[in-house]
mmCIF file of C-alpha atoms in Angstrom:
data_model
loop_
_atom_site.group_PDB
_atom_site.id
_atom_site.type_symbol
_atom_site.label_atom_id
_atom_site.label_comp_id
_atom_site.label_asym_id
_atom_site.label_seq_id
_atom_site.Cartn_x
_atom_site.Cartn_y
_atom_site.Cartn_z
ATOM 1 C CA MET E 714 25.241 -36.926 -58.468
ATOM 2 C CA PHE E 715 22.320 -34.758 -57.333
ATOM 3 C CA VAL E 716 23.371 -31.993 -54.937
ATOM 4 C CA SER E 717 21.590 -32.364 -51.586
ATOM 5 C CA LEU E 718 20.419 -28.927 -50.510
ATOM 6 C CA ARG E 719 20.531 -29.959 -46.877
ATOM 7 C CA ARG E 720 24.137 -31.111 -47.192
ATOM 8 C CA PHE E 721 25.209 -28.199 -49.362
ATOM 9 C CA SER E 722 23.608 -25.608 -47.096
ATOM 10 C CA THR E 723 25.747 -26.825 -44.207
ATOM 11 C CA LEU E 724 28.939 -26.010 -46.038
ATOM 12 C CA THR E 725 30.478 -22.770 -44.891
ATOM 13 C CA THR E 726 31.665 -20.114 -47.269
ATOM 14 C CA ALA E 727 35.128 -20.588 -45.810
ATOM 15 C CA ALA E 728 35.145 -24.259 -46.748
ATOM 16 C CA ILE E 729 34.026 -23.522 -50.286
ATOM 17 C CA THR E 730 36.628 -20.797 -50.553
ATOM 18 C CA ALA E 731 39.392 -23.106 -49.372
ATOM 19 C CA ALA E 732 38.538 -25.642 -52.051
ATOM 20 C CA ALA E 733 38.424 -22.987 -54.748
ATOM 21 C CA LEU E 734 41.693 -21.260 -53.836
ATOM 22 C CA ALA E 735 43.628 -24.121 -55.381
ATOM 23 C CA THR E 736 43.125 -22.379 -58.733
ATOM 24 C CA SER E 737 45.212 -19.449 -59.860
ATOM 25 C CA ALA E 738 42.663 -16.947 -61.143
ATOM 26 C CA PHE E 739 38.969 -16.189 -60.855
ATOM 27 C CA ALA E 740 36.613 -14.137 -62.999
ATOM 28 C CA LEU E 741 34.580 -13.290 -59.874
ATOM 29 C CA ASP E 742 35.374 -12.924 -56.185
ATOM 30 C CA THR E 743 32.759 -13.947 -53.585
ATOM 31 C CA VAL E 744 29.471 -14.224 -55.469
ATOM 32 C CA LYS E 745 26.560 -12.976 -53.376
ATOM 33 C CA PHE E 746 23.280 -14.579 -54.420
ATOM 34 C CA MET E 747 19.971 -12.891 -53.683
ATOM 35 C CA VAL E 748 17.345 -15.628 -53.504
ATOM 36 C CA PRO E 749 13.871 -14.035 -53.724
ATOM 37 C CA GLY E 750 12.141 -16.934 -52.015
ATOM 38 C CA PRO E 751 12.368 -19.270 -49.022
ATOM 39 C CA THR E 752 15.099 -21.784 -48.278
ATOM 40 C CA GLY E 753 14.404 -25.054 -50.065
ATOM 41 C CA GLY E 754 12.238 -23.503 -52.775
ATOM 42 C CA GLY E 755 12.899 -23.440 -56.494
ATOM 43 C CA TYR E 756 14.835 -20.170 -56.500
ATOM 44 C CA ASP E 757 16.938 -21.381 -53.594
ATOM 45 C CA GLN E 758 17.693 -24.692 -55.255
ATOM 46 C CA THR E 759 18.723 -22.961 -58.467
ATOM 47 C CA ALA E 760 21.009 -20.553 -56.629
ATOM 48 C CA ARG E 761 22.775 -23.221 -54.604
ATOM 49 C CA ILE E 762 23.383 -25.484 -57.560
ATOM 50 C CA LEU E 763 24.589 -22.573 -59.696
ATOM 51 C CA GLY E 764 26.862 -21.538 -56.837
ATOM 52 C CA LYS E 765 28.340 -25.024 -56.670
ATOM 53 C CA ALA E 766 28.837 -24.953 -60.448
ATOM 54 C CA LEU E 767 30.592 -21.553 -60.349
ATOM 55 C CA ILE E 768 33.063 -23.010 -57.866
ATOM 56 C CA GLU E 769 33.574 -26.167 -59.935
ATOM 57 C CA ALA E 770 34.175 -24.034 -63.034
ATOM 58 C CA THR E 771 36.828 -22.086 -61.056
ATOM 59 C CA VAL E 772 35.238 -18.762 -61.992
ATOM 60 C CA ALA E 773 34.358 -17.716 -58.422
ATOM 61 C CA LYS E 774 36.293 -17.858 -55.169
ATOM 62 C CA ALA E 775 33.268 -18.381 -52.957
ATOM 63 C CA VAL E 776 29.488 -18.057 -52.831
ATOM 64 C CA THR E 777 27.018 -16.768 -50.232
ATOM 65 C CA PHE E 778 23.228 -16.748 -50.190
ATOM 66 C CA GLU E 779 20.583 -14.420 -48.802
ATOM 67 C CA ASN E 780 16.934 -15.456 -48.874
ATOM 68 C CA LYS E 781 14.271 -12.749 -48.991
ATOM 69 C CA GLY E 782 10.848 -13.911 -50.090
ATOM 70 C CA GLY E 783 7.575 -12.042 -50.323
ATOM 71 C CA ALA E 784 5.389 -10.369 -52.943
ATOM 72 C CA GLY E 785 6.257 -12.946 -55.575
ATOM 73 C CA GLY E 786 9.964 -12.216 -55.269
ATOM 74 C CA THR E 787 9.716 -8.463 -55.787
ATOM 75 C CA LEU E 788 10.857 -7.708 -52.226
ATOM 76 C CA GLY E 789 14.116 -9.525 -52.882
ATOM 77 C CA LEU E 790 14.387 -7.764 -56.233
ATOM 78 C CA ALA E 791 14.041 -4.355 -54.577
ATOM 79 C CA GLN E 792 16.676 -5.094 -51.951
ATOM 80 C CA PHE E 793 19.035 -6.439 -54.588
ATOM 81 C CA ALA E 794 18.599 -3.440 -56.883
ATOM 82 C CA ASN E 795 19.148 -0.949 -54.064
ATOM 83 C CA SER E 796 22.119 -2.605 -52.380
ATOM 84 C CA THR E 797 24.339 -3.976 -55.146
ATOM 85 C CA LYS E 798 24.734 -1.220 -57.763
ATOM 86 C CA GLY E 799 27.877 -1.677 -59.814
ATOM 87 C CA ASP E 800 28.863 -4.922 -58.052
ATOM 88 C CA PRO E 801 29.780 -7.668 -60.567
ATOM 89 C CA ASN E 802 29.805 -10.249 -57.764
ATOM 90 C CA ALA E 803 26.073 -9.897 -57.039
ATOM 91 C CA LEU E 804 23.550 -12.229 -58.705
ATOM 92 C CA LEU E 805 19.752 -12.391 -58.501
ATOM 93 C CA ILE E 806 17.809 -15.548 -59.362
ATOM 94 C CA VAL E 807 14.673 -14.778 -61.377
ATOM 95 C CA GLY E 808 11.866 -16.614 -63.126
ATOM 96 C CA ALA E 809 8.368 -16.428 -64.538
ATOM 97 C CA VAL E 810 6.902 -16.072 -61.038
ATOM 98 C CA MET E 811 8.770 -12.815 -60.500
ATOM 99 C CA VAL E 812 7.779 -11.473 -63.911
ATOM 100 C CA GLY E 813 4.153 -12.270 -63.112
ATOM 101 C CA ALA E 814 4.465 -10.562 -59.736
ATOM 102 C CA VAL E 815 5.875 -7.433 -61.369
ATOM 103 C CA VAL E 816 2.915 -7.393 -63.752
ATOM 104 C CA GLN E 817 0.403 -7.876 -60.935
ATOM 105 C CA ASN E 818 1.885 -5.784 -58.158
ATOM 106 C CA LYS E 819 3.371 -2.935 -60.214
ATOM 107 C CA PRO E 820 6.241 -2.429 -57.730
ATOM 108 C CA PRO E 821 8.354 0.741 -57.923
ATOM 109 C CA ILE E 822 11.457 -1.351 -58.669
ATOM 110 C CA THR E 823 11.219 -3.754 -61.602
ATOM 111 C CA LEU E 824 13.652 -5.908 -63.553
ATOM 112 C CA GLU E 825 14.403 -2.901 -65.729
ATOM 113 C CA LYS E 826 16.465 -1.584 -62.804
ATOM 114 C CA VAL E 827 18.947 -4.484 -62.894
ATOM 115 C CA THR E 828 21.079 -6.173 -65.568
ATOM 116 C CA PRO E 829 19.864 -9.229 -67.529
ATOM 117 C CA ILE E 830 22.509 -11.948 -67.700
ATOM 118 C CA ALA E 831 21.037 -15.273 -68.823
ATOM 119 C CA ARG E 832 18.122 -17.680 -68.880
ATOM 120 C CA LEU E 833 19.361 -20.989 -67.504
ATOM 121 C CA PHE E 834 16.672 -23.612 -68.050
ATOM 122 C CA SER E 835 12.979 -24.350 -68.392
ATOM 123 C CA GLU E 836 11.065 -26.385 -65.840
ATOM 124 C CA TYR E 837 7.652 -27.953 -66.342
ATOM 125 C CA ASN E 838 5.022 -28.565 -63.699
ATOM 126 C CA VAL E 839 3.622 -31.815 -62.473
ATOM 127 C CA ILE E 840 0.152 -32.406 -61.065
ATOM 128 C CA ALA E 841 0.303 -34.837 -58.173
ATOM 129 C CA VAL E 842 -1.763 -36.235 -55.313
ATOM 130 C CA ARG E 843 -0.769 -37.956 -52.094
ATOM 131 C CA ASN E 844 -0.358 -41.693 -52.488
ATOM 132 C CA SER E 845 -3.474 -42.508 -50.449
ATOM 133 C CA SER E 846 -5.689 -40.330 -52.651
ATOM 134 C CA THR E 847 -8.692 -41.958 -54.288
ATOM 135 C CA HIS E 848 -7.732 -40.180 -57.514
ATOM 136 C CA LYS E 849 -5.612 -42.737 -59.330
ATOM 137 C CA THR E 850 -5.497 -40.927 -62.674
ATOM 138 C CA LEU E 851 -5.879 -37.386 -63.971
ATOM 139 C CA GLU E 852 -9.242 -38.423 -65.418
ATOM 140 C CA ASP E 853 -10.440 -39.367 -61.916
ATOM 141 C CA LEU E 854 -9.426 -35.931 -60.627
ATOM 142 C CA LEU E 855 -10.974 -34.038 -63.533
ATOM 143 C CA VAL E 856 -14.276 -35.899 -63.262
ATOM 144 C CA GLU E 857 -14.671 -34.530 -59.736
ATOM 145 C CA PHE E 858 -13.322 -31.129 -60.763
ATOM 146 C CA LYS E 859 -15.961 -30.793 -63.481
ATOM 147 C CA ALA E 860 -18.782 -32.106 -61.295
ATOM 148 C CA ASN E 861 -17.962 -30.102 -58.159
ATOM 149 C CA PRO E 862 -15.196 -27.592 -58.929
ATOM 150 C CA SER E 863 -14.972 -26.048 -55.476
ATOM 151 C CA ASN E 864 -14.582 -29.465 -53.838
ATOM 152 C CA VAL E 865 -11.177 -29.909 -55.457
ATOM 153 C CA LYS E 866 -8.576 -27.969 -53.498
ATOM 154 C CA TRP E 867 -5.557 -27.145 -55.625
ATOM 155 C CA GLY E 868 -2.309 -26.227 -53.889
ATOM 156 C CA GLY E 869 0.666 -24.411 -55.376
ATOM 157 C CA GLY E 870 2.706 -21.242 -55.437
ATOM 158 C CA SER E 871 1.659 -17.667 -54.856
ATOM 159 C CA LYS E 872 -1.347 -16.004 -56.464
ATOM 160 C CA GLY E 873 -0.556 -15.222 -60.077
ATOM 161 C CA SER E 874 2.294 -17.745 -60.201
ATOM 162 C CA VAL E 875 2.850 -20.250 -62.989
ATOM 163 C CA ASP E 876 1.117 -22.818 -60.765
ATOM 164 C CA HIS E 877 -1.949 -20.616 -60.272
ATOM 165 C CA ILE E 878 -2.198 -19.567 -63.904
ATOM 166 C CA GLY E 879 -1.778 -23.176 -65.008
ATOM 167 C CA ILE E 880 -4.713 -24.407 -62.936
ATOM 168 C CA ALA E 881 -6.831 -21.455 -64.070
ATOM 169 C CA GLU E 882 -6.033 -22.337 -67.691
ATOM 170 C CA LEU E 883 -6.873 -25.969 -66.994
ATOM 171 C CA ALA E 884 -10.267 -24.865 -65.672
ATOM 172 C CA GLY E 885 -10.785 -22.823 -68.836
ATOM 173 C CA LYS E 886 -10.093 -25.878 -70.994
ATOM 174 C CA LEU E 887 -12.826 -27.694 -69.067
ATOM 175 C CA ASN E 888 -15.283 -24.751 -69.245
ATOM 176 C CA ILE E 889 -15.187 -24.349 -65.483
ATOM 177 C CA PRO E 890 -15.742 -20.723 -64.358
ATOM 178 C CA ILE E 891 -12.613 -19.188 -62.870
ATOM 179 C CA ASP E 892 -14.500 -18.069 -59.757
ATOM 180 C CA LYS E 893 -15.342 -21.707 -59.000
ATOM 181 C CA VAL E 894 -11.675 -22.761 -58.830
ATOM 182 C CA ASN E 895 -10.564 -23.455 -55.256
ATOM 183 C CA TYR E 896 -6.865 -22.605 -55.524
ATOM 184 C CA ILE E 897 -4.916 -22.222 -52.285
ATOM 185 C CA ALA E 898 -1.701 -20.239 -52.657
ATOM 186 C CA PHE E 899 1.329 -21.002 -50.495
ATOM 187 C CA GLY E 900 4.411 -18.878 -49.942
ATOM 188 C CA GLY E 901 6.761 -21.858 -50.009
ATOM 189 C CA GLY E 902 6.811 -25.347 -51.456
ATOM 190 C CA GLY E 903 7.194 -26.963 -48.038
ATOM 191 C CA GLU E 904 3.877 -25.558 -46.827
ATOM 192 C CA ALA E 905 2.025 -26.826 -49.890
ATOM 193 C CA VAL E 906 3.623 -30.269 -49.535
ATOM 194 C CA ALA E 907 2.662 -30.511 -45.858
ATOM 195 C CA ALA E 908 -0.925 -29.492 -46.625
ATOM 196 C CA THR E 909 -1.158 -32.099 -49.390
ATOM 197 C CA LEU E 910 0.336 -34.894 -47.309
ATOM 198 C CA GLY E 911 -2.018 -33.920 -44.484
ATOM 199 C CA GLY E 912 -5.060 -34.296 -46.711
ATOM 200 C CA HIS E 913 -5.931 -30.596 -46.690
ATOM 201 C CA ILE E 914 -5.158 -30.243 -50.408
ATOM 202 C CA THR E 915 -6.649 -32.473 -53.092
ATOM 203 C CA ALA E 916 -3.883 -31.997 -55.664
ATOM 204 C CA ILE E 917 -0.612 -30.108 -55.750
ATOM 205 C CA THR E 918 1.094 -28.536 -58.740
ATOM 206 C CA GLY E 919 4.671 -27.378 -58.948
ATOM 207 C CA GLY E 920 8.010 -27.956 -60.616
ATOM 208 C CA TYR E 921 9.298 -31.510 -60.550
ATOM 209 C CA ALA E 922 12.484 -30.515 -58.718
ATOM 210 C CA GLU E 923 10.565 -29.145 -55.725
ATOM 211 C CA LEU E 924 8.419 -32.275 -55.432
ATOM 212 C CA SER E 925 10.864 -34.943 -56.610
ATOM 213 C CA LYS E 926 11.826 -36.421 -53.239
ATOM 214 C CA TYR E 927 8.165 -36.933 -52.346
ATOM 215 C CA ILE E 928 7.473 -38.467 -55.747
ATOM 216 C CA GLU E 929 10.521 -40.728 -55.637
ATOM 217 C CA SER E 930 9.734 -41.850 -52.076
ATOM 218 C CA GLY E 931 6.192 -42.801 -53.106
ATOM 219 C CA GLN E 932 4.463 -40.167 -50.967
ATOM 220 C CA PHE E 933 3.115 -38.422 -54.070
ATOM 221 C CA ARG E 934 1.693 -39.949 -57.230
ATOM 222 C CA VAL E 935 2.109 -37.921 -60.425
ATOM 223 C CA LEU E 936 -1.043 -37.754 -62.537
ATOM 224 C CA ALA E 937 0.298 -35.537 -65.333
ATOM 225 C CA VAL E 938 3.239 -33.451 -66.460
ATOM 226 C CA GLY E 939 2.871 -30.027 -68.058
ATOM 227 C CA SER E 940 5.684 -30.451 -70.586
ATOM 228 C CA PRO E 941 5.280 -30.579 -74.389
ATOM 229 C CA THR E 942 6.615 -34.164 -74.362
ATOM 230 C CA ARG E 943 7.155 -36.712 -71.602
ATOM 231 C CA ILE E 944 9.850 -35.960 -69.028
ATOM 232 C CA ALA E 945 12.618 -38.542 -68.919
ATOM 233 C CA GLY E 946 12.498 -40.464 -65.656
ATOM 234 C CA VAL E 947 8.977 -39.312 -64.729
ATOM 235 C CA ASP E 948 6.384 -42.041 -65.149
ATOM 236 C CA ALA E 949 3.393 -39.917 -66.093
ATOM 237 C CA PRO E 950 1.670 -38.774 -69.292
ATOM 238 C CA THR E 951 1.567 -35.185 -70.477
ATOM 239 C CA LEU E 952 -1.553 -33.051 -70.351
ATOM 240 C CA LYS E 953 -1.572 -33.107 -74.146
ATOM 241 C CA GLU E 954 -1.630 -36.902 -74.160
ATOM 242 C CA GLN E 955 -4.731 -36.716 -71.996
ATOM 243 C CA GLY E 956 -6.639 -34.443 -74.354
ATOM 244 C CA LEU E 957 -5.668 -31.050 -72.934
ATOM 245 C CA ASP E 958 -3.839 -28.897 -75.460
ATOM 246 C CA MET E 959 -1.730 -26.924 -73.001
ATOM 247 C CA THR E 960 1.552 -26.815 -71.144
ATOM 248 C CA ILE E 961 2.374 -25.546 -67.645
ATOM 249 C CA GLY E 962 5.942 -24.423 -67.231
ATOM 250 C CA ASN E 963 8.405 -22.096 -65.615
ATOM 251 C CA TRP E 964 11.925 -20.914 -66.391
ATOM 252 C CA ARG E 965 14.742 -19.605 -64.273
ATOM 253 C CA GLY E 966 17.509 -17.185 -65.010
ATOM 254 C CA VAL E 967 19.954 -14.808 -63.427
ATOM 255 C CA TYR E 968 20.337 -11.026 -63.336
ATOM 256 C CA GLY E 969 23.301 -8.938 -62.305
ATOM 257 C CA ALA E 970 23.447 -5.679 -60.400
ATOM 258 C CA ALA E 971 22.443 -2.314 -61.804
ATOM 259 C CA ASP E 972 25.043 -0.090 -63.453
ATOM 260 C CA LEU E 973 27.431 -2.818 -64.611
ATOM 261 C CA THR E 974 29.830 -1.747 -67.333
ATOM 262 C CA PRO E 975 29.662 -3.686 -70.624
ATOM 263 C CA ALA E 976 32.924 -5.417 -69.681
ATOM 264 C CA GLN E 977 31.581 -6.418 -66.258
ATOM 265 C CA ARG E 978 28.346 -7.710 -67.766
ATOM 266 C CA GLN E 979 30.293 -9.848 -70.233
ATOM 267 C CA GLU E 980 32.543 -11.172 -67.479
ATOM 268 C CA VAL E 981 29.541 -12.206 -65.391
ATOM 269 C CA THR E 982 27.835 -13.774 -68.418
ATOM 270 C CA ASP E 983 30.957 -15.752 -69.303
ATOM 271 C CA ALA E 984 31.242 -16.990 -65.716
ATOM 272 C CA VAL E 985 27.616 -18.162 -65.665
ATOM 273 C CA LEU E 986 28.049 -19.861 -69.040
ATOM 274 C CA ALA E 987 31.145 -21.643 -67.753
ATOM 275 C CA ALA E 988 29.150 -22.866 -64.754
ATOM 276 C CA THR E 989 26.475 -24.371 -67.018
ATOM 277 C CA ASN E 990 29.148 -26.445 -68.732
ATOM 278 C CA THR E 991 30.267 -28.169 -65.530
ATOM 279 C CA GLN E 992 29.490 -31.756 -64.648
ATOM 280 C CA VAL E 993 27.652 -30.809 -61.458
ATOM 281 C CA TRP E 994 25.324 -28.498 -63.402
ATOM 282 C CA LYS E 995 24.590 -31.079 -66.099
ATOM 283 C CA GLU E 996 23.934 -33.793 -63.532
ATOM 284 C CA ASN E 997 21.473 -31.579 -61.711
ATOM 285 C CA LEU E 998 19.643 -30.659 -64.917
ATOM 286 C CA GLN E 999 18.984 -34.356 -65.382
ATOM 287 C CA ALA E 1000 18.173 -35.070 -61.738
ATOM 288 C CA ASN E 1001 15.681 -32.198 -61.532
ATOM 289 C CA ALA E 1002 14.113 -32.742 -64.964
ATOM 290 C CA TRP E 1003 15.226 -29.245 -66.000
ATOM 291 C CA SER E 1004 15.403 -28.575 -69.743
ATOM 292 C CA PRO E 1005 18.502 -26.525 -70.704
ATOM 293 C CA SER E 1006 17.518 -23.345 -72.541
ATOM 294 C CA PHE E 1007 20.471 -20.976 -72.141
ATOM 295 C CA ILE E 1008 20.217 -17.550 -73.762
ATOM 296 C CA SER E 1009 22.062 -14.434 -72.669
ATOM 297 C CA GLY E 1010 22.513 -10.705 -73.171
ATOM 298 C CA ASP E 1011 20.055 -8.829 -75.354
ATOM 299 C CA ASP E 1012 18.325 -12.073 -76.391
ATOM 300 C CA PHE E 1013 17.525 -12.755 -72.743
ATOM 301 C CA ALA E 1014 16.371 -9.166 -72.214
ATOM 302 C CA LYS E 1015 13.973 -9.483 -75.181
ATOM 303 C CA PHE E 1016 12.713 -12.818 -73.862
ATOM 304 C CA VAL E 1017 11.861 -11.228 -70.501
ATOM 305 C CA ASP E 1018 10.083 -8.339 -72.243
ATOM 306 C CA ASP E 1019 8.037 -10.879 -74.201
ATOM 307 C CA GLU E 1020 7.280 -12.731 -70.953
ATOM 308 C CA HIS E 1021 5.886 -9.530 -69.449
ATOM 309 C CA SER E 1022 3.459 -9.226 -72.369
ATOM 310 C CA ARG E 1023 2.557 -12.929 -72.375
ATOM 311 C CA LEU E 1024 1.921 -13.105 -68.642
ATOM 312 C CA ARG E 1025 -0.043 -9.850 -68.625
ATOM 313 C CA ASP E 1026 -2.344 -11.271 -71.309
ATOM 314 C CA MET E 1027 -2.721 -14.542 -69.408
ATOM 315 C CA LEU E 1028 -3.463 -12.822 -66.104
ATOM 316 C CA VAL E 1029 -6.196 -10.776 -67.769
ATOM 317 C CA LYS E 1030 -7.579 -13.890 -69.441
ATOM 318 C CA VAL E 1031 -7.882 -15.834 -66.215
ATOM 319 C CA GLY E 1032 -9.294 -12.907 -64.258
ATOM 320 C CA LEU E 1033 -6.286 -12.079 -62.117
ATOM 321 C CA LEU E 1034 -5.779 -8.570 -63.540
#
């Protein structure tokens, strides 16, 4: 069963703790999540579902959440790094957006200051329009985009995000100059959704999980998915099927505090791995069209280093660096 964020967010830490105390031992105490984005966004959703899974796996007594968005997630990263040193009960949700923001903004505190734990899953974007849109197919949208690029208003995440880079790459595939792309960046998914439903945005791009309730209710129509192959349960062709040799995707993972001992890092990693083996986690992977891609430890650290290089190259290519 998909975890309702609205319902879950109303649960108190005390209630979660009471349910968890029926077990005899916990790897972690009260896990404090730093969510580097707004309530209801992708980072927030990941944190709350992972928190639920940690409780179900009986590896944590309780979970709490603090949301601090801004600067592509680097403000939350800085607060986390400065306030949680040596604390094995502190977790930071991360993803490609934050890596891109580090590359762009060059903040004084980067992911090198905290401890890599694990990549959790990959998530691919959808391109959607409101149901009343005259664009019935991706081809309809791209015909207008090629004829009058600035007339098509694209909505998505922050400047330099996976959403932004994806649309810039799409323009490149169509030989549309980057400076003609009318991309409107939003700080939170809710703002972009409202703008699209209100007719102020031609097309929205974002992860399926953030847009799913609007898609499933019929308010949005999906024109394409950015995955390598079709997404189960999503009735839309891939970009590749429609002649565009590209993907648009994100990933999410988790970091621990700075200055963890090797034993603490392993304990946190084992707890997160246990959470990903729970029923609630697996059900939410399916419900959100998330593709499991768990890697941990030094493999995850190398992956993030590679992401820095990849995203830096892409940002230069699309004129954002």
